[in-house]
Coordinates of C-alpha atoms in Angstrom, one line a residue:
X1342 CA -1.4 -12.8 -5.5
X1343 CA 1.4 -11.6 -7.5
X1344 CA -0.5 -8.4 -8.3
X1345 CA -0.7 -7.7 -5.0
X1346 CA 3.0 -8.1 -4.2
X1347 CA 3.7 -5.6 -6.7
X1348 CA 0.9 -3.3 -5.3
X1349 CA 2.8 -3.5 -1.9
X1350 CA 5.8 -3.0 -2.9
X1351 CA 5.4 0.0 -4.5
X1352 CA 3.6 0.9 -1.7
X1353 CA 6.3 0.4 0.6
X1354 CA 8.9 2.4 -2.1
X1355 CA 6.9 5.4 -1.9
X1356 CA 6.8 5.8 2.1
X1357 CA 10.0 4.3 3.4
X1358 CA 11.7 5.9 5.5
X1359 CA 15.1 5.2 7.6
X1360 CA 14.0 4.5 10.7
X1361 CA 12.2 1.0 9.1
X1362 CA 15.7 0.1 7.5
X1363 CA 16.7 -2.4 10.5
X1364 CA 13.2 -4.1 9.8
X1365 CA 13.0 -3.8 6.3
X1366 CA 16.9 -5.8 5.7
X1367 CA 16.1 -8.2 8.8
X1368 CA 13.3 -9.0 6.6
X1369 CA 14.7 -9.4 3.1
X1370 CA 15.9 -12.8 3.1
X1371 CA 13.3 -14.5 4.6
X1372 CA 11.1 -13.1 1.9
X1373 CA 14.0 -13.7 -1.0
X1374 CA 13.4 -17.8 0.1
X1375 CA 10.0 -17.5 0.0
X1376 CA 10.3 -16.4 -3.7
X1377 CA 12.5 -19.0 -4.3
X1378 CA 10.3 -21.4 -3.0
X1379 CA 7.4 -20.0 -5.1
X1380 CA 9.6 -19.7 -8.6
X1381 CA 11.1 -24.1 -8.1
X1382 CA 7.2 -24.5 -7.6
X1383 CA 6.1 -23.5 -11.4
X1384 CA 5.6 -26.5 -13.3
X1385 CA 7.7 -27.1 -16.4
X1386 CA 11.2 -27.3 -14.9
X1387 CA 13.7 -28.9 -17.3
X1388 CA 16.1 -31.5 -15.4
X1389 CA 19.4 -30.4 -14.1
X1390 CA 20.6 -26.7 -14.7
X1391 CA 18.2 -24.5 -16.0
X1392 CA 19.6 -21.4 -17.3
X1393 CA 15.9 -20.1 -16.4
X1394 CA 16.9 -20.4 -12.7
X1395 CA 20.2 -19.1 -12.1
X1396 CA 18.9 -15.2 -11.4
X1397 CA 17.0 -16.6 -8.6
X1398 CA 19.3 -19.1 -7.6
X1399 CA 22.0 -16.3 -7.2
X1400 CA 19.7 -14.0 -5.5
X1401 CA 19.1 -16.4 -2.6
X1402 CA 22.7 -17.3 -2.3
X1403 CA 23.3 -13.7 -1.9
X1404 CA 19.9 -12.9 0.4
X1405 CA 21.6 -16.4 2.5
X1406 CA 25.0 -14.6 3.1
X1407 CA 22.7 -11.6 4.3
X1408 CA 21.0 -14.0 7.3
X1409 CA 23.8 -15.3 8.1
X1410 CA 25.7 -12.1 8.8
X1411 CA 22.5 -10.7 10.8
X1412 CA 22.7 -13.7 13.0
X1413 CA 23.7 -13.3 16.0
X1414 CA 24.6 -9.5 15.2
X1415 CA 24.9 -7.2 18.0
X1416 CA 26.1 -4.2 16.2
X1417 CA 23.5 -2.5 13.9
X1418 CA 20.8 -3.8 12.6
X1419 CA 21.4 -5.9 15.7
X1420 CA 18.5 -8.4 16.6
X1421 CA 14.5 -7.0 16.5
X1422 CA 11.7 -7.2 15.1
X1423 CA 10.9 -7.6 10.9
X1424 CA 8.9 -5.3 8.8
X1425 CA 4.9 -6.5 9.0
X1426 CA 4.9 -5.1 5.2
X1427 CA 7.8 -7.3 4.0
X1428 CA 6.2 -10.4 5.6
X1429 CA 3.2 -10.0 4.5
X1430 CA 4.7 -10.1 0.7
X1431 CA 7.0 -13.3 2.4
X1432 CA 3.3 -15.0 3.1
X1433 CA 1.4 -13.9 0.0
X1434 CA 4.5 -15.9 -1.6
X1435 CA 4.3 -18.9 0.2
X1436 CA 0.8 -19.3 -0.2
X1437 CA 0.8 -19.0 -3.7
X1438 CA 3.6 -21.6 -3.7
X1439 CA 1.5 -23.9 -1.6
X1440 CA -1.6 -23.3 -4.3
X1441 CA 0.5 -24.1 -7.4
X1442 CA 1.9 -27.3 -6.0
X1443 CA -2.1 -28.3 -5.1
X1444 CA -2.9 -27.6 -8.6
X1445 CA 0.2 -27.3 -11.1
X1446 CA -0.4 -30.3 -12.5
X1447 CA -3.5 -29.4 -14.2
X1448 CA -1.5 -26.9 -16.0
X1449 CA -1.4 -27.7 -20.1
X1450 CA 2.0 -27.6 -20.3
X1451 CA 2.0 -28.4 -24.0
X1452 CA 0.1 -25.3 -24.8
X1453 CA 2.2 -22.3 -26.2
X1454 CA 0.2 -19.8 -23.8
X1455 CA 0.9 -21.7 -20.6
X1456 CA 4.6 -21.0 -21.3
X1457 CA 4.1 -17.7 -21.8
X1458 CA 2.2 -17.7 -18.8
X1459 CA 4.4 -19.0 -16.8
X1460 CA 7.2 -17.2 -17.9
X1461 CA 5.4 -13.6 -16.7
X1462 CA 4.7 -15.2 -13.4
X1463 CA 8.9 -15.8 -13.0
X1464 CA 8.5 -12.0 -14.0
X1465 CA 6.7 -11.1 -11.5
X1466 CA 8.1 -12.7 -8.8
X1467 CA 11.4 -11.0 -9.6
X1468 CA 10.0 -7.4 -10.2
X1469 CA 8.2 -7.8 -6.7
X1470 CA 12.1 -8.7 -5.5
X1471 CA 13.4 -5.8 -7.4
X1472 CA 10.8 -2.9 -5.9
X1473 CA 11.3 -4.5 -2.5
X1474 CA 15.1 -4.2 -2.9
X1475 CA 15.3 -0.7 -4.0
X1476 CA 13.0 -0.1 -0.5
X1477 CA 15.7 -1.5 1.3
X1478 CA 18.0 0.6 0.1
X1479 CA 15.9 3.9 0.3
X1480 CA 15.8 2.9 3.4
X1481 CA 19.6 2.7 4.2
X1482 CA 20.6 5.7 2.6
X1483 CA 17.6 7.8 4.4
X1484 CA 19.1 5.8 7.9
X1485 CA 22.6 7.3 7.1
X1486 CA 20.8 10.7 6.3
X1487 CA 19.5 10.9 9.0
X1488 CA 22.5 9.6 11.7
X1489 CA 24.6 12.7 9.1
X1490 CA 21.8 15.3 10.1
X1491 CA 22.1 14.3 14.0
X1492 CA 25.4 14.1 14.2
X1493 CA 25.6 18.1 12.6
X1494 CA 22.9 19.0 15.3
X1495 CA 24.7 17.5 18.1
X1496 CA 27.9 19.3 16.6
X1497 CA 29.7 16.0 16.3
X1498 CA 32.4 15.5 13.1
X1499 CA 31.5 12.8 10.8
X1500 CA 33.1 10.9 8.1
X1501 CA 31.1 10.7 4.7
X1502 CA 31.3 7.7 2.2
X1503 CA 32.5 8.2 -1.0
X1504 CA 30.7 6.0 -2.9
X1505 CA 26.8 5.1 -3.7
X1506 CA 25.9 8.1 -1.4
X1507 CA 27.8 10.4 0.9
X1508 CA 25.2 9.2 3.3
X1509 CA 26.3 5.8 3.0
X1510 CA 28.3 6.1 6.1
X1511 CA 29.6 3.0 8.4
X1512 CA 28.0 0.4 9.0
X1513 CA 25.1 1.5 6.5
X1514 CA 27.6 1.1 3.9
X1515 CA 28.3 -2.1 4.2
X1516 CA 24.2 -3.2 4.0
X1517 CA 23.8 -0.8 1.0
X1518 CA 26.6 -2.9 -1.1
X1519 CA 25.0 -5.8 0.0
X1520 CA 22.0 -4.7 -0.8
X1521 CA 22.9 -3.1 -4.2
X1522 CA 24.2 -6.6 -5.6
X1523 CA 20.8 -8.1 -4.4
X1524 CA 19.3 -5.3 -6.3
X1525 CA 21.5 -5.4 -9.2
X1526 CA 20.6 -9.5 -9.9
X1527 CA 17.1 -8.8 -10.2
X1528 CA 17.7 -6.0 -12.2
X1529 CA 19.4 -7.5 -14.8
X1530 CA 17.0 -10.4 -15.2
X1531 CA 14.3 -7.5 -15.5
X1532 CA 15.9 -5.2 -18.2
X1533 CA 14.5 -5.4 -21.9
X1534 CA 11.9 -8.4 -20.3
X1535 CA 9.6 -7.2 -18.3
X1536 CA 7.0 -5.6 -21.1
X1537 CA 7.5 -8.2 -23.4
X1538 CA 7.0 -11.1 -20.8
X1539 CA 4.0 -10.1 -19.1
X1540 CA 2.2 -9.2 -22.5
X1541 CA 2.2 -13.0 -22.3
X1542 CA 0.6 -13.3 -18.9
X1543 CA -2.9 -15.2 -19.1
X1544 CA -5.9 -13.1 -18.1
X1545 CA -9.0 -15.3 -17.1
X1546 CA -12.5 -13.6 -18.1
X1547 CA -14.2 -12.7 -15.2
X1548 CA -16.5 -15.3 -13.6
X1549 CA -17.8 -13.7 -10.8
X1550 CA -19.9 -10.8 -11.4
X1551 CA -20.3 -9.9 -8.2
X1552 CA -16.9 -10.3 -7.0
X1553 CA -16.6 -6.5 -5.8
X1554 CA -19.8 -6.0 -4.2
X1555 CA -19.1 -8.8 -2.0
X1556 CA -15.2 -7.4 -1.0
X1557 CA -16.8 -4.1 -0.1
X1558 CA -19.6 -5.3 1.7
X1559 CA -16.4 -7.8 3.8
X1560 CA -14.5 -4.0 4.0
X1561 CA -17.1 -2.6 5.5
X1562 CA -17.8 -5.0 8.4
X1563 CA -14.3 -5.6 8.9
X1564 CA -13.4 -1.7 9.2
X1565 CA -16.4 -1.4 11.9
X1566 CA -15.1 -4.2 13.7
X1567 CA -11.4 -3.0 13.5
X1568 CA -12.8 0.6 15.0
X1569 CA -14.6 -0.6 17.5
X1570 CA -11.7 -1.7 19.3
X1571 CA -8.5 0.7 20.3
X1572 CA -7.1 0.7 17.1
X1573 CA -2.8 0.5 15.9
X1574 CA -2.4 3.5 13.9
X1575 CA -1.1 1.2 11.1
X1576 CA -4.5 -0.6 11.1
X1577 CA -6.2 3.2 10.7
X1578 CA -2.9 4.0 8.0
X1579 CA -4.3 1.0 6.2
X1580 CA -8.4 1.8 6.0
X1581 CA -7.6 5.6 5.4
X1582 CA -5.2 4.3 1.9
X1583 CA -8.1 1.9 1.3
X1584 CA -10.8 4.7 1.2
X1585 CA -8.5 6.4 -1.1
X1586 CA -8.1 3.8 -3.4
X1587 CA -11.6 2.7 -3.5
X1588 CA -12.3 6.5 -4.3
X1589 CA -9.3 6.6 -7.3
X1590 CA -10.9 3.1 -8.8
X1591 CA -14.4 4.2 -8.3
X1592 CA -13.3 7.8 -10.5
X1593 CA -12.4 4.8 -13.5
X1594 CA -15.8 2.7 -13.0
X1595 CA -17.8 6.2 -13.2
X1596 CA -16.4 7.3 -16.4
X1597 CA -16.3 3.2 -17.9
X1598 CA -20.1 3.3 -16.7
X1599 CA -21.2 6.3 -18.2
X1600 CA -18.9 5.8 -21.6
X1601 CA -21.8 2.6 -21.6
X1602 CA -24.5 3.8 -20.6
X1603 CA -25.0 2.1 -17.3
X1604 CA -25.0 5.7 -15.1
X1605 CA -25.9 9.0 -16.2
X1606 CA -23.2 11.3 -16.7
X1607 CA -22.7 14.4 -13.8
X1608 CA -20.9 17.3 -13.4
X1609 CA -20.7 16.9 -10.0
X1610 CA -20.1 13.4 -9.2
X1611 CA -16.7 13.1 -10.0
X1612 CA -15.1 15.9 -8.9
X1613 CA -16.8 15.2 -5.2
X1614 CA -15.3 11.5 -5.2
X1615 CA -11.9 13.1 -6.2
X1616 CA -11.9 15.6 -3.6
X1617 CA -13.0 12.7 -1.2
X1618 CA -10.0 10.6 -2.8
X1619 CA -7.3 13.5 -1.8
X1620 CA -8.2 13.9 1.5
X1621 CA -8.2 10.2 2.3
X1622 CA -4.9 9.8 0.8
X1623 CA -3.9 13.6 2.7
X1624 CA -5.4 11.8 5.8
X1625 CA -3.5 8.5 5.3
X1626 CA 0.1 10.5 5.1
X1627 CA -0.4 11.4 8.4
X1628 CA -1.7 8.2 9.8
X1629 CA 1.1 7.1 8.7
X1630 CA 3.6 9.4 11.0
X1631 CA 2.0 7.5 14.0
X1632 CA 3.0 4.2 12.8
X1633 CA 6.0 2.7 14.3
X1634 CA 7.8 0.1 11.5
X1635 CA 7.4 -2.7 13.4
X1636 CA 4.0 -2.6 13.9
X1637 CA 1.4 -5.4 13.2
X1638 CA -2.0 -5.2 11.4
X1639 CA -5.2 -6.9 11.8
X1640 CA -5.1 -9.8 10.0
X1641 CA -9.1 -10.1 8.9
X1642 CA -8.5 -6.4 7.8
X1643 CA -5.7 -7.2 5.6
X1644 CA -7.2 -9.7 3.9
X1645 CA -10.6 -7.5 3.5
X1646 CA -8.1 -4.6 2.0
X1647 CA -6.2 -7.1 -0.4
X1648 CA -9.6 -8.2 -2.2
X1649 CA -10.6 -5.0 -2.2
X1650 CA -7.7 -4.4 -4.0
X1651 CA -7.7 -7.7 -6.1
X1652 CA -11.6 -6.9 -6.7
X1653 CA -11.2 -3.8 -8.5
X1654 CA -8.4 -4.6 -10.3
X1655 CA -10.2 -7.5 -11.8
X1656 CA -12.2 -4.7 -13.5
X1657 CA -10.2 -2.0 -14.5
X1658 CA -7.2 -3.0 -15.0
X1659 CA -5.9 -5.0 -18.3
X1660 CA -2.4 -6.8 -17.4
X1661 CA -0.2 -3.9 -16.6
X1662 CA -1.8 -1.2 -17.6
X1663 CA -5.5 0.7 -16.9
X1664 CA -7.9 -0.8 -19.1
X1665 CA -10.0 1.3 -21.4
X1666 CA -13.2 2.9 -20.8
X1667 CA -14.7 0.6 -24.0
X1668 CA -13.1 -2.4 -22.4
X1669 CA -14.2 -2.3 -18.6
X1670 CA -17.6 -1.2 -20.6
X1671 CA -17.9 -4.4 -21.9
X1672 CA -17.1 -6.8 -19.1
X1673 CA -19.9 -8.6 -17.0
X1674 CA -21.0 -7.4 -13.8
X1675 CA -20.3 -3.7 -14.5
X1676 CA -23.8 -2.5 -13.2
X1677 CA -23.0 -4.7 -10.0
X1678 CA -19.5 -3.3 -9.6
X1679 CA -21.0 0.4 -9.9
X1680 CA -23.6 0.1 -7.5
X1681 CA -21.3 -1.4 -5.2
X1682 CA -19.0 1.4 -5.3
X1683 CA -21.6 4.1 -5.4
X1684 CA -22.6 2.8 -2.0
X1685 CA -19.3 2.2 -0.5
X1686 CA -18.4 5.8 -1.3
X1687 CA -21.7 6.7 0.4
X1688 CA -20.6 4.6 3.6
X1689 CA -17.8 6.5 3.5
X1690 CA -18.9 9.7 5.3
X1691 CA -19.7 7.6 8.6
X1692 CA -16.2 6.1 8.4
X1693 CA -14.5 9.5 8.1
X1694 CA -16.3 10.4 10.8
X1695 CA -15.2 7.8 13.2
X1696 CA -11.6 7.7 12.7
X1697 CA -12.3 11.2 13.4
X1698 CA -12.6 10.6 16.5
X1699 CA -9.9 8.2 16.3
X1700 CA -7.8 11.4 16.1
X1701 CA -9.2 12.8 19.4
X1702 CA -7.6 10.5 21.3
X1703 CA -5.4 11.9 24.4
X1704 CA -3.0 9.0 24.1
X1705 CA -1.7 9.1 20.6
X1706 CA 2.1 7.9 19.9
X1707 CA 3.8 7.5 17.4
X1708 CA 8.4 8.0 16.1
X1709 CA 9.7 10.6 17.2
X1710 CA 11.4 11.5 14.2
X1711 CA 8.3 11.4 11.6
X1712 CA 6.7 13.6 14.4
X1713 CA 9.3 16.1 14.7
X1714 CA 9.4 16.6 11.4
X1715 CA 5.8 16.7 10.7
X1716 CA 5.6 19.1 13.3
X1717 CA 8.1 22.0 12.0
X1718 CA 6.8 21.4 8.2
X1719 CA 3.0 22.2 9.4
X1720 CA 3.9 25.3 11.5
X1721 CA 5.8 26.4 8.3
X1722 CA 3.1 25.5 6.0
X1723 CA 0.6 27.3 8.2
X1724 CA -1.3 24.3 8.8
X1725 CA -0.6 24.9 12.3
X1726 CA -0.6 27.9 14.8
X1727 CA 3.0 29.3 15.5
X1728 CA 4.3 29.3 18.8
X1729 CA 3.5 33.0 20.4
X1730 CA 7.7 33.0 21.5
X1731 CA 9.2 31.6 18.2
X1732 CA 9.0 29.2 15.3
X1733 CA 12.5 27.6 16.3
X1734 CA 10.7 26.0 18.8
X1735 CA 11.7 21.6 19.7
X1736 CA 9.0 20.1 19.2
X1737 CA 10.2 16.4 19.7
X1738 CA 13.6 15.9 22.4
X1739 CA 16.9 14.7 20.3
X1740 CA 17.5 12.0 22.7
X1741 CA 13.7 10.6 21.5
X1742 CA 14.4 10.7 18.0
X1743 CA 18.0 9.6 18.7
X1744 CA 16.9 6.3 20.4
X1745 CA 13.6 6.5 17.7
X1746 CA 11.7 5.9 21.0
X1747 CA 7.6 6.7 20.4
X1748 CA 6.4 10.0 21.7
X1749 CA 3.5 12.0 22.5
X1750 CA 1.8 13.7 19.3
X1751 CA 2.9 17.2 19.4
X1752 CA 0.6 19.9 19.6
X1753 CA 1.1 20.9 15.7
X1754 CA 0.5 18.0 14.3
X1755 CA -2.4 17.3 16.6
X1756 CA -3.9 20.6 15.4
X1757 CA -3.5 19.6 11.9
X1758 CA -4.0 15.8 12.2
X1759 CA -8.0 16.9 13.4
X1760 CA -8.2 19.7 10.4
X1761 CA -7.3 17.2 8.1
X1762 CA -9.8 14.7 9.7
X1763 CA -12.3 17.3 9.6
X1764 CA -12.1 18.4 5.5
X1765 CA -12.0 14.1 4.8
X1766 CA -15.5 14.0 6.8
X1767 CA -16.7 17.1 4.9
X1768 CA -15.5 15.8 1.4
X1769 CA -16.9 12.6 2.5
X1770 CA -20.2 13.5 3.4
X1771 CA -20.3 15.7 -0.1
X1772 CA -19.4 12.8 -2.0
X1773 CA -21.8 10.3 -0.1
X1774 CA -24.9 13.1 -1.1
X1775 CA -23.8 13.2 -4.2
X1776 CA -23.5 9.4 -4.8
X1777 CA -26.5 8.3 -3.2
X1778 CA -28.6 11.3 -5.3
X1779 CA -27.0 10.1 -9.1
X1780 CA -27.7 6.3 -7.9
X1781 CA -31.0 7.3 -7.6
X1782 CA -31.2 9.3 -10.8
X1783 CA -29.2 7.1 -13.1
X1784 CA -31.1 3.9 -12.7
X1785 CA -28.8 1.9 -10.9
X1786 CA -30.8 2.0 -7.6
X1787 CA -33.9 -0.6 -7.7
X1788 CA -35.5 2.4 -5.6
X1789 CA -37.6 5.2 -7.2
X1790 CA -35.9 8.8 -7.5
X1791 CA -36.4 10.6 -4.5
X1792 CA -35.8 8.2 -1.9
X1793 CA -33.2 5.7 -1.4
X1794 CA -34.4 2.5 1.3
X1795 CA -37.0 4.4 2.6
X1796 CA -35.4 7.6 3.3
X1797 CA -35.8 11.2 1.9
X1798 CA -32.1 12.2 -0.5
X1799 CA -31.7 15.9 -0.1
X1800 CA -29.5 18.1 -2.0
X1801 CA -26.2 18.2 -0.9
X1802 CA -26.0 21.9 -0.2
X1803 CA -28.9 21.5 2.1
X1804 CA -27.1 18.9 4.0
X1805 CA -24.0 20.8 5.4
X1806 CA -22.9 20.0 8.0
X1807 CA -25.0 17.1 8.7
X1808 CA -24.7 13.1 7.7
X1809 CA -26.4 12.1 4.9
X1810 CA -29.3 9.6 5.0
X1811 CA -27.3 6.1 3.3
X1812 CA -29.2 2.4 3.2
X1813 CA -30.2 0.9 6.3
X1814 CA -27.7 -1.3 7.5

C-alpha cells in the first residue's frame, strides 16, 4: 500500500498543473490526518513523548491550521471539490491503518528486523507526504503562472512577488508559504534517512506465484467493462498509463526471462513492446488534457490498475530499486508472470483499438487551458494541419480558460488526438504479432509452434493492417 502511495505521488508530481491547485490544497490535510492516523497505528510506541513522532505531529498541526483557514473561505481556493488523486492516497492510508490495528499485534516486536521494519514504513509514510507536498506547490506556482500570463494577454498590470517565485503572486503566496513549511517538516525528517531506513524495510518471498496472471486477467475484464460504458476521460487517462506500464515492466520480465532461460531471446520482441510502451504513454499525455482535476475514476478499475501495479512490482522490483536480471531470474512463478504478460501485451492491440474509437467521439470536453495549449504546440509541431489564414489563430476563448470552464476539443488536437490513437493501435497490433509468435517459439505456450488456441500465427508483416489472431476469450 505504501508502494503505491509513492507510485502515485510521483505520478501526480510529474503532471500537475495549476488549474488542479484549488483541489490539490483543499485536499492536503485531510490526507496529512490520514497519515497520522496510519503512523500512531504502528506498533511499538514508547509511552508519552516520543521524539519518533514529533515530525508528524508538527506536520498535522500545520496541515490543521491549513483546514481551518479553507473553511468557510470564499476567496480563492474558496469551497469545491478535492483532487480524486490526493484521496485516493487519503484511503490507501486509512486502510492500511485499519489492517495494522487488525493485525499489529502479531508483530515480533522483540526482533531487531521488525524495528527496522517499522521504522522504513514511518519512512514511507513521510516520503509519500513529501512528493505530495512538492505537487501542491508545483501546483501553486504554475496557478500564479498562469493568472501572470493572462493578466499580460488581457494587458492588465500586475504585481510580482518577490520571494519563492515571482509567480507567487496574492493570494497564491500566501498557500505557497504554507505550503513550503508543510513541505519543509517532511523534508527534514527525510534528509540523510531515507536510503539507510528503507534498506531496513522487510521484503516477504513471494508466495503466490500466480499473483500477476490473475491482476491482468482482473485488468482486462475490468477495462472491457469500463469501455463499454461512456467512459470519463480520466478513466481512459488511467488504462492508456496502465498499458504503458504493463509494456515498461514487461521490457524487465523479457530480458530477466531470457538472462534464465525461460524465453528465447529476439531481436524483435523488445523493441516492438517498447515502441508499443511510447505510444501508450504518448497516448496517455493526451488523455490526460481531457481530464478535468476534479474528476472521479471507476472504482473496480482503480483497484484492478493498483494490483497491476503492486503485481509486477512484486517481481521486479527489490526495495527501492529495479532488481537484477539474476534476481527476478531466480524468484518463483517467473514462467507464470511471462506468459501472463506476453498475452496481456497481445490483448493489447484490441484495447488500442477501442479507445480508438473512444477518440471519435463528437462530444469530447475537456480545460480549456490544457486544450488551448495543446492546440498551438501541435500546429507548431506539425502534428496538426495549419490554419489556411494564419497560425496565430484562438483556438480556445480567454474567458473559457479564464473561468477554466470545459470546452469543445479543438480541431488540432482532435486531428492529433486520432493520429496518435492510430500509431498506438499499429504499435499495438506489431507487438501483439510479435508476442503471440515468440510465445509460441520459446516454449512458454502449452500449444505447438504454429498455432496458438486453435488459430493460425502469421508473420507480422503479413498482418498489416489487420488484428492479429490472440486466444479465444
Amino acid at each position: 500500500m505504501l508502494f503505491d502511495v509513492d507510485y502515485l505521488a510521483r505520478q501526480l508530481l510529474m503532471d500537475v498543473d495549476g488549474d488542479a491547485a484549488g483541489t490539490l490544497l483543499r485536499s492536503w490535510p485531510t490526507m496529512v490526518a490520514a497519515a497520522e492516523d496510519l503512523w500512531a497505528s504502528l506498533p511499538g510506541r514508547r509511552p508519552g513523548v516520543d521524539e519518533r513522532d514529533r515530525p508528524i505531529t508538527s506536520l498535522s498541526a500545520q496541515a490543521a491550521t491549513i483546514e481551518t483557514s479553507l473553511s468557510g473561505r470564499t476567496a480563492w481556493p474558496g469551497q469545491g471539490p478535492t483532487s480524486p488523486r490526493i484521496d485516493q492516497m487519503t484511503q490507501t492510508f486509512l486502510n492500511a491503518a485499519a489492517l495494522v490495528r487488525r493485525y499489529g499485534a502479531e508483530i515480533p516486536l522483540e526482533q531487531p528486523d521488525a524495528h527496522r521494519d517499522l521504522e522504513a514504513a514511518r519512512t514511507r509514510i513521510m516520503h509519500g507526504l513529501y512528493l505530495t507536498a512538492h505537487a501542491v506547490n508545483v501546483a501553486l506556482h504554475e496557478h500564479g503562472r498562469d493568472r501572470v500570463n493572462d493578466a499580460r494577454s488581457a494587458g492588465r498590470r500586475i504585481h510580482l512577488a518577490q520571494h519563492h517565485s515571482p509567480y507567487a503572486i496574492a493570494p497564491t503566496g500566501v498557500w505557497v508559504d504554507r505550503m513550503s513549511a508543510c513541505e519543509n517538516t517532511a523534508r527534514s525528517y527525510l534528509t540523510d534517512r531515507f536510503p539507510q531506513a528503507l534498506a531496513g524495510e522487510a521484503m516477504r518471498p513471494i508466495d503466490d506465484p500466480g499473483r500477476l496472471a490473475q491482476a491482468l486477467a482482473n485488468w482486462d475484464i475490468q477495462t472491457h467493462r469500463a469501455l463499454a460504458r461512456n467512459l470519463d476521460p480520466s478513466d481512459i487517462l488511467l488504462i492508456t498509463r496502465t498499458q504503458g506500464l504493463i509494456a515498461g515492466a514487461s521490457l524487465v520480465l523479457v530480458d530477466a526471462a531470457a538472462d534464465a532461460g525461460v524465453l528465447e531471446r529476439s531481436d524483435r520482441l523488445v523493441p516492438a513492446i517498447a515502441d508499443a510502451g511510447r505510444s501508450w504513454s504518448n497516448l496517455a499525455s493526451r488523455w490526460g488534457d481531457l481530464a478535468p482535476p476534479g474528476a472521479r475514476l471507476d472504482e473496480p478499475l482503480a483497484r484492478a490498475a493498483a494490483e497491476v501495479r503492486a503485481a509486477y512490482r512484486q517481481i521486479t522490483h527489490d526495495k527501492t530499486t529495479l532488481a537484477s536480471p539474476k534476481v527476478i531470474g531466480d524468484r518463483p512463478g517467473l514462467p507464470q508472470a511471462v506468459r501472463a504478460t506476453l498475452r496481456t501485451i497481445e490483448a493489447g492491440s484490441e484495447l488500442a483499438i477501442v479507445i480508438a474509437e473512444k477518440a471519435d467521439a463528437p462530444d469530447l470536453v475537456g480545460p480549456a487551458r490544457a486544450l488551448s495549449r495543446r492546440a498551438h504546440n501541435d500546429v507548431e509541431a506539425g502534428l496538426a494541419t495549419a490554419p489556411a489564414f494564419g497560425r496565430d489563430v484562438v483556438w480556445v476563448s480567454p474567458a473559457d480558460i479564464l473561468t477554466k470552464r470545459l470546452v469543445p476539443v479543438p480541431a488540432p488536437v482532435s486531428e492529433a488526438m486520432r493520429a496518435a490513437s492510430s500509431a498506438t493501435s499499429a504499435a499495438a497490433i506489431a507487438a501483439s504479432a510479435v508476442a503471440a509468435l515468440h510465445a509460441l517459439r520459446g516454449g512458454t505456450s502449452p500449444v505447438g509452434s504454429g498455432r496458438c488456441m486453435g488459430r493460425e500465427v502469421r508473420e507480422p508483416h503479413a498482418m498489416s493492417g489487420t488484428r492479429p489472431s490472440g486466444p479465444a476469450r
